Coordinates of C-alpha atoms and ligand atoms in Angstrom, one line a residue:
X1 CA -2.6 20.9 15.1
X2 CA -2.4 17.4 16.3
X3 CA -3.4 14.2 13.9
X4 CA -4.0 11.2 15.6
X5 CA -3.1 8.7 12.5
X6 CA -3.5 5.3 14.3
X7 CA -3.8 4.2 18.1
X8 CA -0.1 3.9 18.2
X9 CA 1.4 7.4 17.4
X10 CA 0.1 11.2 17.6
X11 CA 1.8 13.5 15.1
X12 CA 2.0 17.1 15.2
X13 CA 4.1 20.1 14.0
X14 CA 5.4 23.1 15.9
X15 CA 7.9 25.9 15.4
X16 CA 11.4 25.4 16.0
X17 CA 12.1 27.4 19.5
X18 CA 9.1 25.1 21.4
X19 CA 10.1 23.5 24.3
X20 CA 11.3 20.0 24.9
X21 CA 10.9 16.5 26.6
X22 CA 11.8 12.7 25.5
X23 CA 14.1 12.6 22.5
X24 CA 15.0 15.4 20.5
X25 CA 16.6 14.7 17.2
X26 CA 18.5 17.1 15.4
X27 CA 20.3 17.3 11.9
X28 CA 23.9 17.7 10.2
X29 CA 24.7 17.9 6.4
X30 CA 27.6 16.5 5.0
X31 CA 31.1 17.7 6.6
X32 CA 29.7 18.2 9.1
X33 CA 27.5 21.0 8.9
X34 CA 25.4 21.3 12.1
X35 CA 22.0 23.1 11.5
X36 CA 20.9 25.8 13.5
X37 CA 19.2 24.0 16.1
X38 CA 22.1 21.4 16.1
X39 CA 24.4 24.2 17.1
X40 CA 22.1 25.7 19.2
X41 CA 22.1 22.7 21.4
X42 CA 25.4 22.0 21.1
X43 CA 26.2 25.3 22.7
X44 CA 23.9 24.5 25.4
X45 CA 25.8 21.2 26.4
X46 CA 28.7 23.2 26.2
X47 CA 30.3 21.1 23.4
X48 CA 29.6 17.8 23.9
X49 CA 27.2 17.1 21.2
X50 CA 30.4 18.3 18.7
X51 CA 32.8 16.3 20.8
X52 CA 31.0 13.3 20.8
X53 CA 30.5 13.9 16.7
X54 CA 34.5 14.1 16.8
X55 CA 34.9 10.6 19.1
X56 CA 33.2 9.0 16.4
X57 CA 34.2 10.7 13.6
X58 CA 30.3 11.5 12.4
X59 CA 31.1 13.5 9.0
X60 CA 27.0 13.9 8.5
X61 CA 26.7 10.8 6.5
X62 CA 23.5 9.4 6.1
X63 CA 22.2 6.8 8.5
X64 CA 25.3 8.4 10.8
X65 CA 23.9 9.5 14.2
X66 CA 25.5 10.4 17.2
X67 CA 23.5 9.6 20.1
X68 CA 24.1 11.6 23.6
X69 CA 22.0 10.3 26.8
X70 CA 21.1 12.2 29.6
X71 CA 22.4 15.4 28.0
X72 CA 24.1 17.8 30.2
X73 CA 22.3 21.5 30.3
X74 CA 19.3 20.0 29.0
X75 CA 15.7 18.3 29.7
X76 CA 15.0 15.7 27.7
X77 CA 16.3 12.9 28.1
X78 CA 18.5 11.8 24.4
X79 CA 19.7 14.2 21.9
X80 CA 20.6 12.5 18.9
X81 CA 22.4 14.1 16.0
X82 CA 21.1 13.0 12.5
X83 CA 23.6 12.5 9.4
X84 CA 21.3 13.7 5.7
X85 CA 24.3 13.7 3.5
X86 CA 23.0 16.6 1.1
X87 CA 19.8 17.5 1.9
X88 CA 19.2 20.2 -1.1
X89 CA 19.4 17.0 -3.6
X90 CA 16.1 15.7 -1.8
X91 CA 13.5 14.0 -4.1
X92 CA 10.4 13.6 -2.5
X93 CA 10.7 10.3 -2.0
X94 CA 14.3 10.9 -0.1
X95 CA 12.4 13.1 2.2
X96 CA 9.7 10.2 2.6
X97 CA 12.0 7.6 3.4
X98 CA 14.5 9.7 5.7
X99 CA 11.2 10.1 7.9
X100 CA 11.0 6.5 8.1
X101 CA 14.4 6.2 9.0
X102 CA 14.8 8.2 11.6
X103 CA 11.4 7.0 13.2
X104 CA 13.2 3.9 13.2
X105 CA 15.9 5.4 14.7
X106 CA 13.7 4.9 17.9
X107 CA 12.2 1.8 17.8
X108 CA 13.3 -0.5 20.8
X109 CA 14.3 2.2 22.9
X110 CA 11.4 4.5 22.2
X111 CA 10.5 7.5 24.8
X112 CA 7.0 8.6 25.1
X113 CA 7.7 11.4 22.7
X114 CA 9.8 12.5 20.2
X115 CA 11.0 16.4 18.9
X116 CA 12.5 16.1 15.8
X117 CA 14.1 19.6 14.6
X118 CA 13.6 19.5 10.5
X119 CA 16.2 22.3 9.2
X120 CA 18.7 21.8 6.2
X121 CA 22.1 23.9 7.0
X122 CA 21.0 25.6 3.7
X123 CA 17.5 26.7 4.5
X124 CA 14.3 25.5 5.9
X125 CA 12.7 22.1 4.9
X126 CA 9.6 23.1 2.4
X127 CA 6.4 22.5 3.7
X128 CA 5.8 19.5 1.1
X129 CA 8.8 17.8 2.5
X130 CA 8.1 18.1 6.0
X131 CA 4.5 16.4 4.8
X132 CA 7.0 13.9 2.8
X133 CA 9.2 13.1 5.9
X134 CA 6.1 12.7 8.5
X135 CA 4.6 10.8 6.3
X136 CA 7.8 8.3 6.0
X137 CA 7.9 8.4 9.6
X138 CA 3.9 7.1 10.5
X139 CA 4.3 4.5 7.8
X140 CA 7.7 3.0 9.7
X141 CA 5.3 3.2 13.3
X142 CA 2.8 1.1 12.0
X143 CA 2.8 -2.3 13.9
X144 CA -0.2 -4.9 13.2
X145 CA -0.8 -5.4 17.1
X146 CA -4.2 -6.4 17.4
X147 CA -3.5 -10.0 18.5
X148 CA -1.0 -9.6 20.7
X149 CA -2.7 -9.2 24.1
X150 CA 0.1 -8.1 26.6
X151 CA 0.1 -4.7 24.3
X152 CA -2.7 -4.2 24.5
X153 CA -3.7 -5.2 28.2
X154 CA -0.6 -2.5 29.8
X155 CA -0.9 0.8 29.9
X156 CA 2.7 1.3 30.2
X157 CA 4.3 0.9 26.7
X158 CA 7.4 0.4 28.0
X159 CA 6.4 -2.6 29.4
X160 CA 4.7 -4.2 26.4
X161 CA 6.5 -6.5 24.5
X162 CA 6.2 -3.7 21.7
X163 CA 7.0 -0.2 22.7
X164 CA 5.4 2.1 21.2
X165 CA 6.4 6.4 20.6
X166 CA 3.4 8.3 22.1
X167 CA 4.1 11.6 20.6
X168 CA 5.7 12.6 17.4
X169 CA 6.6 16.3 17.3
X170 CA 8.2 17.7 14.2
X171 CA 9.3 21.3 14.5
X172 CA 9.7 23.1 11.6
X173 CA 9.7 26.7 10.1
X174 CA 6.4 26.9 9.2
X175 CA 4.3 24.9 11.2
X176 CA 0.8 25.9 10.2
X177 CA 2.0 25.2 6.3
X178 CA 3.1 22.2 7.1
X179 CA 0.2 20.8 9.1
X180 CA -1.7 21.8 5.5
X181 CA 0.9 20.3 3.3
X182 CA 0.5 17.0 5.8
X183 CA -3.6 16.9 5.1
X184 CA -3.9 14.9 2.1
X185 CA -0.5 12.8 3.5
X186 CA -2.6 12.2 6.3
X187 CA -5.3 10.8 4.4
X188 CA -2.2 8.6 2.5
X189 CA -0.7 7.3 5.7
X190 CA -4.7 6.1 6.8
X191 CA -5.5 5.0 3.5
X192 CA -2.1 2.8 3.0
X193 CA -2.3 1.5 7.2
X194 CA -5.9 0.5 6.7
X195 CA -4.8 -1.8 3.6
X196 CA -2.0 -3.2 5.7
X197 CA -4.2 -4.0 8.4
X198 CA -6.5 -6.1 6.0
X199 CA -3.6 -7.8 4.2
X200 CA -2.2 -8.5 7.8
X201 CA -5.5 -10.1 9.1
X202 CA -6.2 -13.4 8.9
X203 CA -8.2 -15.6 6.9
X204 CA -10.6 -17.0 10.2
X205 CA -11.5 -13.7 11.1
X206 CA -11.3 -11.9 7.8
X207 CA -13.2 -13.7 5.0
X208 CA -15.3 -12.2 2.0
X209 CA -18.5 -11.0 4.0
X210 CA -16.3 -9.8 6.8
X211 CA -14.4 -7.9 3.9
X212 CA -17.2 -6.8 2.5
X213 CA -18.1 -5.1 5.4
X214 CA -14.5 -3.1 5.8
X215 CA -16.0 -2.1 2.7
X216 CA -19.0 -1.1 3.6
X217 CA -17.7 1.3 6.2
X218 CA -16.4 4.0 3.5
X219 CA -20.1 4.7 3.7
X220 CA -18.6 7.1 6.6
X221 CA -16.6 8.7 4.4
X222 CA -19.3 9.9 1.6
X223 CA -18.3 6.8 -0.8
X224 CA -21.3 4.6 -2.1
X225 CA -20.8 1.3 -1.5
X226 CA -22.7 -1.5 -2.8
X227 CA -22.2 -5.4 -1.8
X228 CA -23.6 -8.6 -4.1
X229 CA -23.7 -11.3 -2.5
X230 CA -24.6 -14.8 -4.3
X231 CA -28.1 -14.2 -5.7
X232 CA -27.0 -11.2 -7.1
X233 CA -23.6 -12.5 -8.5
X234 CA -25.7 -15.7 -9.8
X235 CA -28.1 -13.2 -11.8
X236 CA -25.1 -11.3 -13.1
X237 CA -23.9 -14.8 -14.3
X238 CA -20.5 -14.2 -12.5
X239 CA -20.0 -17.9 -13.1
X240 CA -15.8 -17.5 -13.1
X241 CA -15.9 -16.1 -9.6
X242 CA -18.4 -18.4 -8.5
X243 CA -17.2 -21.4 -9.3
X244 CA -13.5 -20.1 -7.5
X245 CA -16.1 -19.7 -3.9
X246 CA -18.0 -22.7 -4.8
X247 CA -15.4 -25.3 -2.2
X248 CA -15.6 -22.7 0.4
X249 CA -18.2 -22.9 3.5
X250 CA -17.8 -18.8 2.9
X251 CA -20.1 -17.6 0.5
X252 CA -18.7 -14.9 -2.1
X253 CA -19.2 -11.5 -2.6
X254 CA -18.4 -8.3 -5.0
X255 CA -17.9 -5.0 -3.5
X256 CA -18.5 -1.7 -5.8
X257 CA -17.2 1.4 -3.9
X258 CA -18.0 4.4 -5.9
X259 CA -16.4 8.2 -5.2
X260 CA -17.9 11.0 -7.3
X261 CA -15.4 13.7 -6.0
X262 CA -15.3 15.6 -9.6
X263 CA -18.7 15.8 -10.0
X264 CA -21.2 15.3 -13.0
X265 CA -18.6 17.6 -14.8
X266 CA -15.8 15.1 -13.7
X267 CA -17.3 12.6 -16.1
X268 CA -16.8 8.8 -16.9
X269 CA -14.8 7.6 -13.7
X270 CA -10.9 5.6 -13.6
X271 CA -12.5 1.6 -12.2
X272 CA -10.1 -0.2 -9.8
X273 CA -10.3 -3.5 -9.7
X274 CA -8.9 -6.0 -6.5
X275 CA -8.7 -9.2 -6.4
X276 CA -9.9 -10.5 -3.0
X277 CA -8.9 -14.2 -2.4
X278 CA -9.2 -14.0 1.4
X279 CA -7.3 -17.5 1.4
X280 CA -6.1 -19.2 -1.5
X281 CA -5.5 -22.8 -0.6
X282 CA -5.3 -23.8 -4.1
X283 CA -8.3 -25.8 -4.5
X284 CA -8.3 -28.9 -5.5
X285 CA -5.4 -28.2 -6.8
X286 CA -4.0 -27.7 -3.3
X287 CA -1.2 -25.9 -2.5
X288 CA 2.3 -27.8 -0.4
X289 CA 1.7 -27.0 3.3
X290 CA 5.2 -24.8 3.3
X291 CA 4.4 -21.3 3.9
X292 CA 0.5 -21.9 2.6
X293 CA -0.2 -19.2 5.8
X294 CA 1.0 -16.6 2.8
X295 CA -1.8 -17.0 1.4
X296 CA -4.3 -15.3 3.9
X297 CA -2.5 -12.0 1.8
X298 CA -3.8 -13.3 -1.9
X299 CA -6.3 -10.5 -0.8
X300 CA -4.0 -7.6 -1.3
X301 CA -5.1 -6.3 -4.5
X302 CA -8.3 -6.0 -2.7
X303 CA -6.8 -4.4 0.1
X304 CA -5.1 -1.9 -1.9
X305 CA -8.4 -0.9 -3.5
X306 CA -10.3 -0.2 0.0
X307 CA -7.5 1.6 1.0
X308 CA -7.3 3.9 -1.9
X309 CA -10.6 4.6 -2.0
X310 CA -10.5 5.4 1.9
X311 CA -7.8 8.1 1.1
X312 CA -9.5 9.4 -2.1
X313 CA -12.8 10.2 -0.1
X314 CA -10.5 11.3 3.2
X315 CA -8.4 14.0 1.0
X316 CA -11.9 14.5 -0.9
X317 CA -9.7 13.7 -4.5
X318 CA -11.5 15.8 -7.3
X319 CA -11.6 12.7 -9.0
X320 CA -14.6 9.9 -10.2
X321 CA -13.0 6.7 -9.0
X322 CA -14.7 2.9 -8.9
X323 CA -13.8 0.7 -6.8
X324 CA -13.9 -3.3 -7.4
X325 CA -13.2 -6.1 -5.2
X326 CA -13.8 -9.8 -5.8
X327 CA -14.2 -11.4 -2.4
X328 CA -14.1 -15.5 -2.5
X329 CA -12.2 -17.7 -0.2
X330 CA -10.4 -21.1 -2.5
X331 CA -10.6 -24.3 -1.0
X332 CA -10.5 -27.9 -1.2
X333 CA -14.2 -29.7 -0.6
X334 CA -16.7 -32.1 -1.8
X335 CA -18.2 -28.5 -3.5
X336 CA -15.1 -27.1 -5.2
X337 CA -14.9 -26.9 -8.4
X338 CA -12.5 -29.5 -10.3
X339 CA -9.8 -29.6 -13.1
X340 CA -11.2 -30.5 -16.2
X341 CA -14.5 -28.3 -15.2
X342 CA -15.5 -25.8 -18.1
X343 CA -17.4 -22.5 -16.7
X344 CA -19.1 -19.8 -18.4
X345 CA -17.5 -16.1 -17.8
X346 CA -19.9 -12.7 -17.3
X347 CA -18.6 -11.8 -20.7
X348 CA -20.1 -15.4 -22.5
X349 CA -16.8 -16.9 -23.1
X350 CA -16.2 -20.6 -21.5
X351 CA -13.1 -21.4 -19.5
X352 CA -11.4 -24.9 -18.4
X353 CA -10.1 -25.0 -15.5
X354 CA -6.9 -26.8 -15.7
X355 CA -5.5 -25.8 -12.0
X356 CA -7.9 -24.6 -9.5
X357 CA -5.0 -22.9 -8.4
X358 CA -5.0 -20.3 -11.0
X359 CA -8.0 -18.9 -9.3
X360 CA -7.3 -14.9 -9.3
X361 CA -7.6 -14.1 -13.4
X362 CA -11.2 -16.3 -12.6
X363 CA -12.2 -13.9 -9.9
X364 CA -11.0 -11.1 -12.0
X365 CA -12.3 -11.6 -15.1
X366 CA -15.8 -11.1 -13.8
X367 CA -14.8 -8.2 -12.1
X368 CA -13.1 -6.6 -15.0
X369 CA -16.1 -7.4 -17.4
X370 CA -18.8 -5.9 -14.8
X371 CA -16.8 -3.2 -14.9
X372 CA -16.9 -2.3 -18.0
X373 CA -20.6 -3.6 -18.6
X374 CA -21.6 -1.1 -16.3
X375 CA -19.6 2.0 -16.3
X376 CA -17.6 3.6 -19.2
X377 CA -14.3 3.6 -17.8
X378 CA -11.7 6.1 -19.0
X379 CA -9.3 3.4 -17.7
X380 CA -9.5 0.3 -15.8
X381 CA -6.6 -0.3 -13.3
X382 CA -6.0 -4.1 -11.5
X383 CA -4.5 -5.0 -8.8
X384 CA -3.7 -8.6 -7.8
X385 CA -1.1 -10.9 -6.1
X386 CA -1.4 -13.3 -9.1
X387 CA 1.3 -15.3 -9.9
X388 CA 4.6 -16.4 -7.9
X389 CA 6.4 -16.1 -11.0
X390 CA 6.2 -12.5 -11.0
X391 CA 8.7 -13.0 -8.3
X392 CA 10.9 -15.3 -10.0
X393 CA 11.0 -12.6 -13.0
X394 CA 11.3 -9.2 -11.0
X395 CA 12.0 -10.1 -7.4
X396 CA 10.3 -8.3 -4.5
X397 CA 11.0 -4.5 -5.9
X398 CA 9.4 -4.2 -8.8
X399 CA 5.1 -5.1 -9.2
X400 CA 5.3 -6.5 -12.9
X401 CA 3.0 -4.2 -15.3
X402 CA 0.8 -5.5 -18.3
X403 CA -1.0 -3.0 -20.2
X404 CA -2.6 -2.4 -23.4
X405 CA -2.1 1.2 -23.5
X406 CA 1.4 2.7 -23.6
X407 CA 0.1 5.9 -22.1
X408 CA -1.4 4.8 -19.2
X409 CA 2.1 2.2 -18.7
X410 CA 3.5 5.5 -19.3
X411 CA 1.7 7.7 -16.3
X412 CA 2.1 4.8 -13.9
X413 CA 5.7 3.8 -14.3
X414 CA 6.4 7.3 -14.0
X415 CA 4.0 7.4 -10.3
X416 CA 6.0 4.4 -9.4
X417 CA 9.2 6.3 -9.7
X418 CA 8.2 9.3 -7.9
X419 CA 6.4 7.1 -4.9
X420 CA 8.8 4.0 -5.3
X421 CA 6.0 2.1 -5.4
X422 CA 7.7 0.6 -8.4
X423 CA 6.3 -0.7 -11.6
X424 CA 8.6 -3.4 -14.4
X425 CA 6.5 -3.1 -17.5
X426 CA 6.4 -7.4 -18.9
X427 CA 5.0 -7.8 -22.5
X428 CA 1.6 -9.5 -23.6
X429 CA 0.9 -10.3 -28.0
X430 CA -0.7 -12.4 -29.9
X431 CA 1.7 -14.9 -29.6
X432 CA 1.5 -15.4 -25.5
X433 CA -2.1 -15.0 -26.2
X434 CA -2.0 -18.3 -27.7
X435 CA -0.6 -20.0 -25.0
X436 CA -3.9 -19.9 -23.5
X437 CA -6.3 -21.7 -26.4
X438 CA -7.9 -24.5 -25.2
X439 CA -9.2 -27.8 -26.7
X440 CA -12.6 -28.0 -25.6
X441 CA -13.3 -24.2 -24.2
X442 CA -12.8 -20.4 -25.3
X443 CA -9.5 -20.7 -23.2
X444 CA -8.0 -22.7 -20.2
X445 CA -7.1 -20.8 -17.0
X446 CA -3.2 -22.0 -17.2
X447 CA -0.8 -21.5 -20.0
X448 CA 2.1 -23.8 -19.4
X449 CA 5.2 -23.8 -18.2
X450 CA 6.7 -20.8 -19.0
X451 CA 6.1 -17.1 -18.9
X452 CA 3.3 -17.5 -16.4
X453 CA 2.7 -14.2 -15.5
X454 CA 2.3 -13.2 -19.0
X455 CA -0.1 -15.8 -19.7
X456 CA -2.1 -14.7 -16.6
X457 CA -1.9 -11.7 -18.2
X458 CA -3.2 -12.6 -21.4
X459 CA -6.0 -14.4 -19.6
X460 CA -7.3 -10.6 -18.3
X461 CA -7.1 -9.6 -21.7
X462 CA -9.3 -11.4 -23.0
X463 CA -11.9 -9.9 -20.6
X464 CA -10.9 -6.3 -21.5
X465 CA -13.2 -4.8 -24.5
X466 CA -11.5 -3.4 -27.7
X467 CA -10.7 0.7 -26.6
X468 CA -11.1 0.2 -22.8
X469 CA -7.2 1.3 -21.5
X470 CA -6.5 -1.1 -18.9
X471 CA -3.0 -2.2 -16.9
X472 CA -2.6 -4.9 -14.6
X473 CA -0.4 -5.0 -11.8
X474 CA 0.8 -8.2 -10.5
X475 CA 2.1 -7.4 -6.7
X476 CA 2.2 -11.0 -5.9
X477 CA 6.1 -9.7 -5.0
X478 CA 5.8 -6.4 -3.5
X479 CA 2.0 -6.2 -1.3
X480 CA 2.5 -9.3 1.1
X481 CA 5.4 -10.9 3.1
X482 CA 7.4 -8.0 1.9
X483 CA 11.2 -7.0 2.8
X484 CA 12.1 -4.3 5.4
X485 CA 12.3 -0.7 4.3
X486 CA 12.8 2.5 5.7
X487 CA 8.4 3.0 5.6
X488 CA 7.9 -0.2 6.1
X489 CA 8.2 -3.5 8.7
X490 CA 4.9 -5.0 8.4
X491 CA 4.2 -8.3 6.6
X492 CA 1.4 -6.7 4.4
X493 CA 2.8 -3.3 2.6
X494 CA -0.1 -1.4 1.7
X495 CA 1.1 -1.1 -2.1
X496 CA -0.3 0.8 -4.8
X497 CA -2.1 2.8 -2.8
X498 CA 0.5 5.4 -2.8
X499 CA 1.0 4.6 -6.4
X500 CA -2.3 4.9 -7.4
X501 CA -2.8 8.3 -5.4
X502 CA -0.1 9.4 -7.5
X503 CA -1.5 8.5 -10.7
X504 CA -4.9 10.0 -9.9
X505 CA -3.5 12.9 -8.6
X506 CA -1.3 13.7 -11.6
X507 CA -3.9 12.7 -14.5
X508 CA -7.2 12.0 -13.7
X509 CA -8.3 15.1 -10.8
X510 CA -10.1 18.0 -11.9
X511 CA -7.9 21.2 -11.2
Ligands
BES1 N1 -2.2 -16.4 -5.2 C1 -1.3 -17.2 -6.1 C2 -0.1 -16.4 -6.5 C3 0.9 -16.1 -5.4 C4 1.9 -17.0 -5.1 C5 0.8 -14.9 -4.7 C6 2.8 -16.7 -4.1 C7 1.7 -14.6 -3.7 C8 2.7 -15.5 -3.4 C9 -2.1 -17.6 -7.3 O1 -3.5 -17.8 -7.1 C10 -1.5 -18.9 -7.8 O2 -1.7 -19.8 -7.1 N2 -0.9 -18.9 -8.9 C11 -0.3 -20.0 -9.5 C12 -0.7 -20.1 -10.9 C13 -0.4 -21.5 -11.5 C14 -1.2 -22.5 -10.9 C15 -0.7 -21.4 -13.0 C16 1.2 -19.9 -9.3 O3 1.7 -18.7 -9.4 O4 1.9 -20.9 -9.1
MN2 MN1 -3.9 -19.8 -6.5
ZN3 ZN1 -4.3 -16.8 -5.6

């Protein structure tokens, strides 16, 4: 079975004894211990793969490899020997990011295809982790190429300035259980590519009715999707979001994405809210000029919510899930609204606007009280790169986590862990909650110098209803301009979608 996963690489899996061209990668525990096809191939070069191993004293080490070109005896053209340390000690998420590295493992000199003989000297890989590595290894393929034109003008990816692997074969034991064990992965790897690809777009080309139609394309998928444009939004009195649009020659819009995969039986569905500021100049407020391109990624939370719904309807997720997404672009202009302003909320409570800046907790309090106005949400889950001091408190590893509900903080710490899609939990109280009292309004949008992602925290709060469960996730660190990782080299991560597919699968799909 072959799976297409984006224009750049197709993936499939085959038993171990298939024949071979391009690279073929195979494996060594600690020691080393060759595995079976490792030996068998060695044998067939009569010894040079275990020489070579000796010459450089590879002891099976991970991220050792031993790399033979043009091997003697054989076909293809590279046979590289892969170090995996101990591969029985696996987690999941060791078998996802060993994918990634050794996709990396080709990038730069990449042949048109790639064999890649998955055995531990102990046993076979399980299905699961076969699924686990080949998803590791699309997420490290993905490249945002669409605007750079000599890729995509020659045929002959050697040529273009990015190469690109053709073909991805993994042989394992048990092919035909791991092409099943790779379907929902499959559905993972689109889901998390399509959010990087709309994080990694920019702000001319992608604004809110433009990302309002991304959304609008689920439709293909089976997921009812609904977009309010300004009369609507106007009726709805989504005067926060509103007024964040208002400078903007883009008008705003709210997308609701809705999957009923459980059913009437399934019940009151999980809501996932996104903030989508497709460009966040600041405002009047306006941001320095020094790396104010970042902000075309202020969308991410967004992003992350298209995405997961993509892969909830792809893998048809037993699940009722709700989608959210503000969609407003923030900029300066004769129209944009001003400090000092004071707007009323959806919920009836008034805000000043002390920064125009602090634009996201505007966009999503509307969101998060429509969502609760109109669907009873067993838990409301947002998304949103909200505050650079997230960064200042956790770095780029961590997305900081406010919640409400220890439960919930609970099942979604424990989803980072097993994803690494990793979650800090940061506290709110009364006493934060303060911080954002106003003089002459319910509460002002900023909350002073310190402790500003709690106070943008405490902010959302006040939009969540007494007994809703609700956690926000500030990925202001980890969804945009990330760091380099074994699944990852693009600017715009795709996080949380992973995450969340974890969280749904685990507590909220019907068995
Ligand atoms: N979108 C930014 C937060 C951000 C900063 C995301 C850097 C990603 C990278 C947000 O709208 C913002 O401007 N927040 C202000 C809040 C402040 C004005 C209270 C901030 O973090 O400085
Ligand atoms: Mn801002
Ligand atoms: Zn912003």
């Amino acid at each position: 079975m072959e799976f297409s996963v984006n224009d750049q690489t197709v993936l499939s899996f085959a038993s171990k004894n298939s024949p071979a061209d391009g690279v073929a990668v195979v494996f060594a525990e600690e020691g080393p211990k060759l595995t079976a096809t490792a030996q068998d191939l060695d044998k067939k070069t009569k010894g040079s793969l275990s020489r070579a191993a000796g010459i450089t004293g590879f002891k099976g080490k991970k991220e050792q490899t031993v790399d033979l070109l043009a091997p003697q005896g054989l076909k293809f053209a590279r046979l590289v020997l892969v170090g995996m340390d101990k591969a029985s000690a696996y987690s999941q998420e060791d078998w996802l990011n060993f994918g990634g590295a050794v996709r990396g493992m080709f990038s730069g000199k990449e042949a048109p295809a790639a064999h890649v003989f998955l055995e531990r000297t102990g046993g076979d890989v399980a299905p699961a982790d076969v699924a686990s590595f080949a998803l590791g290894a699309l997420l490290r393929g993905y490249k945002f190429q669409k605007y750079k034109t000599k890729a995509r003008k020659t045929k002959d990816a050697a040529a273009a300035n990015e190469r690109t692997l053709k073909k991805l074969v993994i042989h394992c034991a048990d092919p035909r259980a791991a092409a099943q064990a790779f379907a929902p992965a499959r559905a993972i790897a689109d889901g998390v590519m399509l959010a990087r690809d709309l994080v990694n777009e920019p702000a001319n080309i992608l604004g809110p009715a433009e990302f309002a139609t991304r959304a609008k394309e689920l439709t293909r998928l089976g997921v009812q999707v609904e977009v309010l444009g300004q009369k609507a939004l106007e009726k709805l009195g989504m005067n926060a979001l509103l007024a964040v649009g208002q400078g903007s020659e883009k008008t705003s819009h709210v997308a609701v994405m809705q999957w009923k995969g459980a059913g009437a039986r399934g019940g009151e569905p999980i809501v996932i809210v996104g903030k989508g500021v497709t460009f966040d100049a600041g405002g009047i407020s306006l941001k320095p000029a020094a790396g104010m391109e970042d902000m075309k990624g202020d969308m991410a939370g967004a992003a992350c919510v298209v995405g997961l719904m993509h892969e909830l309807a792809a893998r048809k997720a037993k699940v009722n899930a709700v989608g959210i997404i503000g969609l407003v672009e923030n900029m300066p202009s004769g129209s944009a609204m001003r400090p000092g302003d004071v707007v009323t909320a959806m919920s009836g409570q008034t805000i000043e606007v002390l920064n125009t800046d602090a634009e996201g907790r505007m966009v999503l309090a509307d969101c998060l009280w429509y969502a609760q106005d109109r669907f009873k949400p067993k838990a409301v889950i947002n998304l949103a790169t909200l505050t650079g001091a997230v960064m200042v408190a956790l770095g780029k590893e961590h997305a900081g986590l406010f919640s409400n509900n220890n439960e919930l903080a609970g099942q979604l710490i424990a989803a980072g862990d097993v994803t690494g899609e990793k979650l800090w939990r940061l506290p709110l109280g009364p006493k934060y909650d303060k911080m954002i009292d106003s003089k002459v309004a319910d509460m002002k949008n900023t909350g002073g110098k310190w402790g500003g992602s709690i106070s943008a925290a405490q902010f959302l709060q006040r939009f969540i209803k007494e007994g809703t469960a609700w956690a926000h996730l500030d990925i202001a660190g980890t969804a945009m301009s990330s760091v380099d990782s074994d699944i990852n080299r693009s600017w715009g991560s795709g996080f949380g979608v992973r995450l969340l597919d974890r969280l749904i699968a685990d507590q909220y799909e019907r068995r």
